[in-house]
Structure formats: C-alpha cells, structure tokens
Amino acid sequence: MPEAMVETRATDATRSVSTQQVDVAVVGAGFAGLYILHRLRKAGFSAVVLEEAGDVGGTWYWNRYPGARCDIQTIDYSYTFDPELDKAWTWSEKYATQPEILRYLGFVADRYDLRRDIRFGTKVKQATWDDASERWLISTDNGANVSCRHYIMATGCLSAPKPPEIDGVKDFKGEVYFTGRWPHEGVNLKGKRVAVIGTGSSGIQSIPLIAADAAQLTVFQRTPNFALPAGNGPQPTDRKTLFEGDRTTYREQARWSMAGVPYPQQTAVSWQLSDAERRERFEKAWAAGDLVHILTQLWADQAVDVDGNTIVGDLIREKIRNVVKDPEIAAALTPHDHPFGAKRPCLDTNYYATYNRPNVTLVNLRQEPIKEITADGITTDRRSFDVDVIVFATGFDAMTGAILAVHPITGRGGKPLSSVWAGGPQTYLGLTVAGFPNLFMITGPGSPSVLSNMAVSIEQHADWVVDRLIALRDAGFTSMEATETAQAGWTRHMADCSMLTLHRLANTWYTGANVPGKAQGVMPYTGGVGPYRSICNEVVGRGMLGFKLKGPGGAEQCNDGEIVRLQPDVRLVLGMLAEMNLPPIETMGAQGARDFLNEFNKGRPAGRPVGEVGEGMLQGADGPLPYKLYRPATPGPHPIVVYFHGGGWVLGDQQSDDPFCRDMCRRTGMIFVSVGYRHAPDYRFPAAAEDGYAATRWIAEHAADLGGKPGPVLVAGWSAGGNIAAVTCQLARDRGGPEIAGQLLLSPVTDCSFDRPSYIENATGYFLTRGLMFWFWDLYCSPADRTDPRVSPLRGKLEGLPPAFIVTSEFDPLRDEGIAYAEELAKAGVPVEQLKAQGHFHSSFVMVDVVITGVPGRVKMAEALRRFAGLPTQQSDASRHAPPPEVNAAAS
Ligand code: NAP
C-alpha cells in the first residue's frame, strides 16, 4: 500500500509534523541493520535505521577492549549476499581485530550508500502498535518520532551489558570500565594495578593484553571456562583454498550447515575410535585453532552425549595443566561444572600462559567470593586487593535483554512485550511474537543466532523478513502476525530441540542463568542453521503457516497450525529417507526387503560397547534358533531380558536391533538375549509366536548357564517383536511357565484391525506404512487365523499377565492398538504404564544414536525393566561407567 494512502488513514499522532513516515523502521546499524536497509531499499521500501551509536558497527562499535576480535574465522564472518563485495574486501588475518571489522562495516555502508538513511545518535524510547492505523509509533530521544508499517529489531543478541551486581561500585575512587562499553580513545593501563572481573570471551581475550600493559593484574574468576588457542595469523591455506576454489558452493554449504560454517557432519562415534585416533583428531582440532572445528569435528557424539563430551573435556583439561606451571592455579582454571560447548567456549591468545607471569594473580571466587568494592579496591571474604582500575568483563543480559532493555515495546491491546516474556521468551521462529503484528526480530530468542555463525544467520533472517514484506505488499496485505497456535508449537519444538544438545546442562547466558532473577531455559534454537532455514522456507511453502495476514476492507488470510510436530531429529531422518526416494519395501519381495534392510543397517552408528557380546543356539519350537547375548560390564549374575526384534515377522534377525540391545543392556544393567525366531513367508503363523514362547522357556531354564540370575525372566520386543513378547506372556501364563517378571512392549502389533485412527492418519510418510503392514500380515498370517490371540493378543484373555510398560509413538500406524492393549491390560487388573511418545515415529527408539530425542524414552524403559526385576530404578554411577572388561574379541 503506498504511503500516501497511509497518510490519509493516519491517526492524529501519526500525522504530527515531527513524525517521520516510513514503510519500515529498523533499530541498530550493525551487521543486521546494514544488510536489511540495503535489501529494503532495493525492494522499494522507504526505511530508516535508528542507531544510538555515532556510527555503524553495532557490537563492533561498542566492544573496543584490548584484544577484541571475532572468533569465527573472518572469511566465514562476512556478508555473502553480493559476490562483488566478497571479492572487493580481503581480510588481513584469520581472526580480524575489532578495528578491522569496524572498517569493513564502514566500507559496506559506503559502498551501498547506507548512511543517508541512518539516524545516528538516536535512541528509541518507546514503540507502540496502533491498531487503527496498523502502524508502529516510535518515539526517539533525538529528532522526529517515526511512524512505520513494519518494525525490525536488529539489536543483536549481546548488546545490553549486565549491571555489576556487586555492592560498592559507586564508592570506588579509581577508574571503572566495561568491556562492552570501552572508551573510544582507549585506556592507558601502563604501570597501574588492574582488576578484571569475569572470564568469559571478553575477559579471556583482554586479560593477556592487560597483563602485558599493567603493573599488576588481578583476575577475579567465578567460573573457569574452556579456551582454545586461536593460532591467529594469516588465513589458513586449507580454508582459503576451499573458499577460493568455489566460493558459491562454499557459501551455499555454510547456509545449509549446522553452525553456519561449511564443515561436514561427523559420523564416527567416540567409542568406534581408538584412544590414538581420538587423540589424533583432538590434536588436529587443537592446532586448527577454530571453535567450530573443535565443537563439531571430533566425533559425532561429542555435543549430544555426556560420555562422548567428557572425553573432549578431559583432553582440554590436560592441555591447561600442561601450560599453567602452578598446579593450584591450573586446577582453579580448569572447568569441571559444564560439558564442553554447553557454555560458550573461548578462543584465546596466550590466555593460560598469562597466569605464569609474576604480575598476574588469580582469585578463585568459588573459594573466596567478592564481598564488596571499596574506595580502594575489591574485598573478598578472605582478602582485600587495592587497585587503580576495575574492568568489568561480566557479560550481557543476552538475547531477551537485547530487545527488552532497548525500550518498552507495546503490542496489540496495549500489551507490553516485557509482560508477555516475563516467564521467558515466546516467539514464532525467533522472528515474530503473537500479539505484536509487523514486529520482527533478527536473530531473536528462538532462532539459531548465537549458536551459529552470526553473519550467515543474519542474512537468512533479513532475507526471510524482507521477502515476506514484499510478498505481503504484492498480495495487498498490510499486516502479518504469528498465531498463538504457531507460537505454542514453536515453544514446544524449541523444548524438543533443547534435548538434542548438552546446552541445557550448564548455567549460562544461553539459558538466562547469568542474570539474577531471569526466567531460565535454553533461548537459542539448538536444531541447527540448515534445518532452521528449511523450516522457515516450509512456513512460506505451506501458505504462511501460523500467520494471520490482514489487509484493507477486512481482507484476511490465516493458515493456522504448527510447523514442526515431529521431534527435530525424526524430522531430519524422515527428510533423508524421503530424499532417497526408495521404492515401497513391500514391492521388493521378502528377500529383496531383507537385503535392503541389511544394507540400510550398515549405515547406522555402531552400537555402544557392553561387557560382552556372545552368540549361540537355543531350542525353538521346532528346532534350534540362533541368539545373540549382550552382557553388562558390571559383575553378575544379572537378570535376563528375552528380546524379540522388529521386522513384521518377515525381516530382521537376532542382530538387527543390535544398537538397541546394547543400549538397553547398558541402561538396565541386565543381560539381553535377542532371539532369531523363524520368519515368514517360509514359516507362517504361528511359527514366530511358538518360537518366542519356546525360546523364553529355554532361556529361563538355562539362565545360570548363560551367566544370568536364575528365576523369573523379562520379555521385551519392538513392533512384531513386541507382538511376540506380548503373546509369550499369555502363553507362559496358560502353559505353566516360565515365570515372567515384566514385559516391555515397544510399538507392538496387538491386533488385526486396520481402521483405528492412527492407521489412517499415519498411513504414509512415516516409514512404516499401512501398505507395508498389510504386506507383513499377508505374508505371516491367513485372514482366518488373524483373530487368534497368538497373533492378536488384544483379543486374548488379559487377566493374570505380568506388569507391562507399553511405548507408543504419535506418528505410527500401530499407535492406537498399542494404547488399546495398555488400556485393556489395565482394565484386566494388570499393572501397566504407558509412554506415549510425542513427535516420534515407529522406529524412533531403536535408531539409537541417530534419534537422540529417543534417549529419555529409553531411560524410562530401562527404569521400568529394573523395577520389574526388583532392582533400584537407577544403576549406581560407578557401575554404569565401569570400564568394559577385556572381552572385545567377542564383540560383534
Ligand atoms: P560472559 O561470557 O557472560 O562472561 C562473563 C564473565 O563474568 C563470566 O566469567 C561470569 O562468571 C563473570 N561474572 C558475571 N557476573 C559476575 C559477578 N557478579 N561476579 C563475578 N563474576 C561475574 O560475557 P562476555 O565475556 O562478554 O561474552 C559474552 C558473549 O559474547 C560470549 O560468550 C561470546 O558469544 C560473545 N563474545 C564474542 C567475542 C568474539 O570473540 N567474537 C568476544 C567477546 C564476547 P560466571 O560464568 O560464573 O557467570
């Protein structure tokens, strides 16, 4: 809609002569604000950027402390939108200094003539949505107020410095500085006694340089952080060659990568590598001096699994001890309270070696907290330190602070953003907030932002927002607003994603823990840059899903819904399977399907080590059957779980669920015996059921020979294996044993009816299809036999069965029959617990180390099995981490 029309509809407030009328107002002239302005202008929007500082630069304008540099390699930390710009600027170093980055941003501003639409020295005091005019009204402390259709917060994530939070700062007679607001003229520290409080990135970058300048430096450290030597210098040739070789591909790969830097996904897991191989990878990463490298390239489980992460942490701790000469200081500098990467690690130049200098003292605030700041210096509860200068490197009110602390923002119905976010940030895509039409945040909470290369994330956000504004204008709409449904869905998806990584396990500014009283929760999106980009694109592709669009004359469009209902890793797995464009499994024939499954399984991560893996033969219903046995590393004898694999009675064998058996063996501390029962179509109903029963009986009778605990056994199974486990329990009850202490049924087949809602809703698209189930049933069981309880246990007598733990997945055709079985068992008086796994599909829990969000479910399954066996719910830590004995020869 042209601005002239807006003028005629404007309220009195917007018509004021002192009000600047624009299509779009942007706050902040850093990396984000500059690019957005450029895009808006090219798209024909009138725009103004409001910037408190005296020039462009954003974070690089304010953070001028000694040693300030970027810590993503500068070839990656650059704009990519214009290949000519890319060619016109060459960085002088691997990690550019703050002055060089500031020069670059000035160069960009000049090249695209951006300054003429930037109002420097202008702070926004308030922003209020006016429903009548459908515009944002913005008051400023300098010059005209602004009325705009769209309002964009390009205020960064780390721009609101945290107050000192220490008593007595005002009494201090010396100089006080904040790293985030360093004086432009510089600070002379020569010959002075300096205190630095804080050892995050800002402290760690500045401490070596301050130590070299000052007469005496005292560092006050609350939490030690992990730091990696930057190895700064010329750009490394490997990255440079990659980049120069094919710039377009390099940039495109960055856009679709997990962290915004083109590195491949690691597939080898830590336990597949020998100590020497892990050491080699680590030393290479250490020498590379690159955070993204060391955070992503060691082994696949380093960022998602505590054990895989501890190996990295230990190797870094060793490095710290090797550099710092005084063992007590080394110990104080060594982080132990968080997984590596869960708190933002730092890049340093001579940081740890600085503590070997005679003029540097480390004060460990965990042992002697600061009591107060006095006129002369800093007093802990043990000592006083007289100083001339105090440097606060104490960080920021991150992410939400960068928006809320800028000024009050009032949305529809007079609702302040501060009250909407009182319990933590609520956003849709990290870009918008329900109740705040036409308000956009660049790299806001709920987007990958600080867990990514900011340059890449900023461009993606800016492009998405400006493209939406163009589309809105073209369609004749004047406002867009996230719906409550979409926002609630995103909040849930954020929570799901937070289970993927270890960020939730540390108290950091990522979680709001650094600001007293702030609501806590992982604020950035942990699902990765590439997946996030595809989700944003999908929102558009699905008709602006989750947005309400409005236009003149009551025009309205709303395609409401949640953009991601699957667990984030399930979404990735299903996406990859869809890309493979496989023919339906049921068209492959039984042998073809088996061959396919064997090939498919070769690509999965190796199962984790257990104490021992053995093989043998047992007696089935009509002859010997192979089995595979998984024994825990802890001293036995252990209870035995008889396990039946999945595969629709047609596919799979005793080793096809190997990673699941290993994982459950480790988690339960029990022996798992996976049975190779006979398969259809060669052996049809009731062969599998009868084998299941016979195998359970044989295992119970031979428990002691297998190194297990004599007495009741437990049964477990997945899919058709869950069916066999359930049937075995019924047969054991009716045929006089063996005694079964409990049953774990994971997505079991329990009935021959195919018309429950889950069969219809999830008929296709989730790997196990309705068509595939029909095929399995046809190969295994004639229609006339299908109501027999030995294949439809739901139709059997349910009284007197062992306690059950039944797992069902939301996006699984078998969901409802699993739930029905649980409900009928409960009615029959059987103790039963259910886990209804939200966002999961049929294979989620057996795709160990692929579907990471399946871990909490397996933890619950293991707890249930232990309860059934009369063991304490959790194993002691010592036994869980007991090193495996020397039985690797037996491992598969
Ligand atoms: P930070 O990581 O939050 O570190 C603040 C430090 O101050 C922490 O050691 C913290 O201890 C300590 N602290 C805070 N309040 C304290 C108090 N009341 N008493 C004693 N100690 C206190 O802040 P930052 O170093 O400014 O870095 C913030 C983020 O900015 C970084 O993580 C990074 O993402 C970004 N950054 C990037 C670069 C770069 O190279 N590109 C440079 C600087 C910053 P606790 O840990 O115990 O809270």
PDB file of C-alpha atoms in Angstrom, residues 58-72 77 96-102 158 161 176-189 194 196-211 213 344-349 351 389-396:
ATOM      1  CA  GLY A  58      26.748  -2.436  16.352  1.00  0.00           C
ATOM      2  CA  THR A  59      28.610  -4.753  18.692  1.00  0.00           C
ATOM      3  CA  TRP A  60      31.878  -3.863  16.927  1.00  0.00           C
ATOM      4  CA  TYR A  61      31.257  -0.184  17.635  1.00  0.00           C
ATOM      5  CA  TRP A  62      30.954  -0.727  21.388  1.00  0.00           C
ATOM      6  CA  ASN A  63      33.309  -3.633  22.156  1.00  0.00           C
ATOM      7  CA  ARG A  64      36.696  -1.975  21.727  1.00  0.00           C
ATOM      8  CA  TYR A  65      38.510  -3.570  24.645  1.00  0.00           C
ATOM      9  CA  PRO A  66      42.114  -4.719  24.137  1.00  0.00           C
ATOM     10  CA  GLY A  67      42.240  -7.977  22.187  1.00  0.00           C
ATOM     11  CA  ALA A  68      38.695  -7.784  20.802  1.00  0.00           C
ATOM     12  CA  ARG A  69      38.451  -9.962  17.688  1.00  0.00           C
ATOM     13  CA  CYS A  70      35.900 -12.171  16.056  1.00  0.00           C
ATOM     14  CA  ASP A  71      36.148 -15.838  16.950  1.00  0.00           C
ATOM     15  CA  ILE A  72      34.607 -17.301  13.811  1.00  0.00           C
ATOM     16  CA  TYR A  77      32.227 -13.970   9.313  1.00  0.00           C
ATOM     17  CA  ALA A  96      40.222  -9.941  12.285  1.00  0.00           C
ATOM     18  CA  THR A  97      40.583  -7.394  15.051  1.00  0.00           C
ATOM     19  CA  GLN A  98      37.715  -5.178  16.129  1.00  0.00           C
ATOM     20  CA  PRO A  99      39.108  -2.128  14.255  1.00  0.00           C
ATOM     21  CA  GLU A 100      39.351  -4.116  11.020  1.00  0.00           C
ATOM     22  CA  ILE A 101      35.802  -5.453  11.335  1.00  0.00           C
ATOM     23  CA  LEU A 102      34.579  -1.935  12.039  1.00  0.00           C
ATOM     24  CA  LEU A 158      24.685  -9.351  23.263  1.00  0.00           C
ATOM     25  CA  PRO A 161      25.584  -5.064  29.305  1.00  0.00           C
ATOM     26  CA  VAL A 176      35.870   1.690  36.080  1.00  0.00           C
ATOM     27  CA  TYR A 177      35.436   0.224  32.608  1.00  0.00           C
ATOM     28  CA  PHE A 178      33.117  -2.268  30.959  1.00  0.00           C
ATOM     29  CA  THR A 179      34.487  -4.364  28.103  1.00  0.00           C
ATOM     30  CA  GLY A 180      31.152  -3.915  26.313  1.00  0.00           C
ATOM     31  CA  ARG A 181      31.399  -0.090  26.511  1.00  0.00           C
ATOM     32  CA  TRP A 182      35.132   0.522  26.141  1.00  0.00           C
ATOM     33  CA  PRO A 183      36.171   4.180  25.652  1.00  0.00           C
ATOM     34  CA  HIS A 184      36.889   5.080  22.032  1.00  0.00           C
ATOM     35  CA  GLU A 185      40.016   6.949  22.912  1.00  0.00           C
ATOM     36  CA  GLY A 186      41.455   3.828  24.583  1.00  0.00           C
ATOM     37  CA  VAL A 187      42.617   3.398  28.161  1.00  0.00           C
ATOM     38  CA  ASN A 188      46.145   3.793  29.457  1.00  0.00           C
ATOM     39  CA  LEU A 189      46.828   0.945  31.848  1.00  0.00           C
ATOM     40  CA  VAL A 194      44.214  -3.514  37.375  1.00  0.00           C
ATOM     41  CA  VAL A 196      39.429  -7.796  35.785  1.00  0.00           C
ATOM     42  CA  ILE A 197      36.173  -9.396  36.900  1.00  0.00           C
ATOM     43  CA  GLY A 198      34.907 -12.103  34.578  1.00  0.00           C
ATOM     44  CA  THR A 199      36.495 -14.838  32.472  1.00  0.00           C
ATOM     45  CA  GLY A 200      34.121 -15.213  29.530  1.00  0.00           C
ATOM     46  CA  SER A 201      35.196 -14.445  25.944  1.00  0.00           C
ATOM     47  CA  SER A 202      35.716 -10.737  26.646  1.00  0.00           C
ATOM     48  CA  GLY A 203      37.815 -11.377  29.760  1.00  0.00           C
ATOM     49  CA  ILE A 204      39.827 -14.159  28.131  1.00  0.00           C
ATOM     50  CA  GLN A 205      40.607 -12.041  25.066  1.00  0.00           C
ATOM     51  CA  SER A 206      41.610  -8.968  27.062  1.00  0.00           C
ATOM     52  CA  ILE A 207      43.445 -10.472  30.067  1.00  0.00           C
ATOM     53  CA  PRO A 208      46.735 -11.327  28.244  1.00  0.00           C
ATOM     54  CA  LEU A 209      46.985  -7.824  26.780  1.00  0.00           C
ATOM     55  CA  ILE A 210      46.058  -6.093  30.014  1.00  0.00           C
ATOM     56  CA  ALA A 211      48.642  -8.224  31.835  1.00  0.00           C
ATOM     57  CA  ASP A 213      50.467  -3.444  29.998  1.00  0.00           C
ATOM     58  CA  ARG A 344      30.233 -20.700  25.090  1.00  0.00           C
ATOM     59  CA  PRO A 345      33.918 -21.722  24.823  1.00  0.00           C
ATOM     60  CA  CYS A 346      36.508 -19.047  24.014  1.00  0.00           C
ATOM     61  CA  LEU A 347      39.348 -18.512  21.602  1.00  0.00           C
ATOM     62  CA  ASP A 348      42.438 -17.097  23.217  1.00  0.00           C
ATOM     63  CA  THR A 349      45.948 -15.898  22.573  1.00  0.00           C
ATOM     64  CA  TYR A 351      45.468 -16.879  27.968  1.00  0.00           C
ATOM     65  CA  VAL A 389      41.334   0.256  37.690  1.00  0.00           C
ATOM     66  CA  ILE A 390      38.441  -2.213  37.655  1.00  0.00           C
ATOM     67  CA  VAL A 391      37.427  -3.796  34.346  1.00  0.00           C
ATOM     68  CA  PHE A 392      34.049  -5.469  34.303  1.00  0.00           C
ATOM     69  CA  ALA A 393      34.037  -8.287  31.752  1.00  0.00           C
ATOM     70  CA  THR A 394      30.821  -9.561  33.277  1.00  0.00           C
ATOM     71  CA  GLY A 395      28.780 -10.037  30.141  1.00  0.00           C
ATOM     72  CA  PHE A 396      25.308  -9.222  28.960  1.00  0.00           C
TER      73      PHE A 396
END
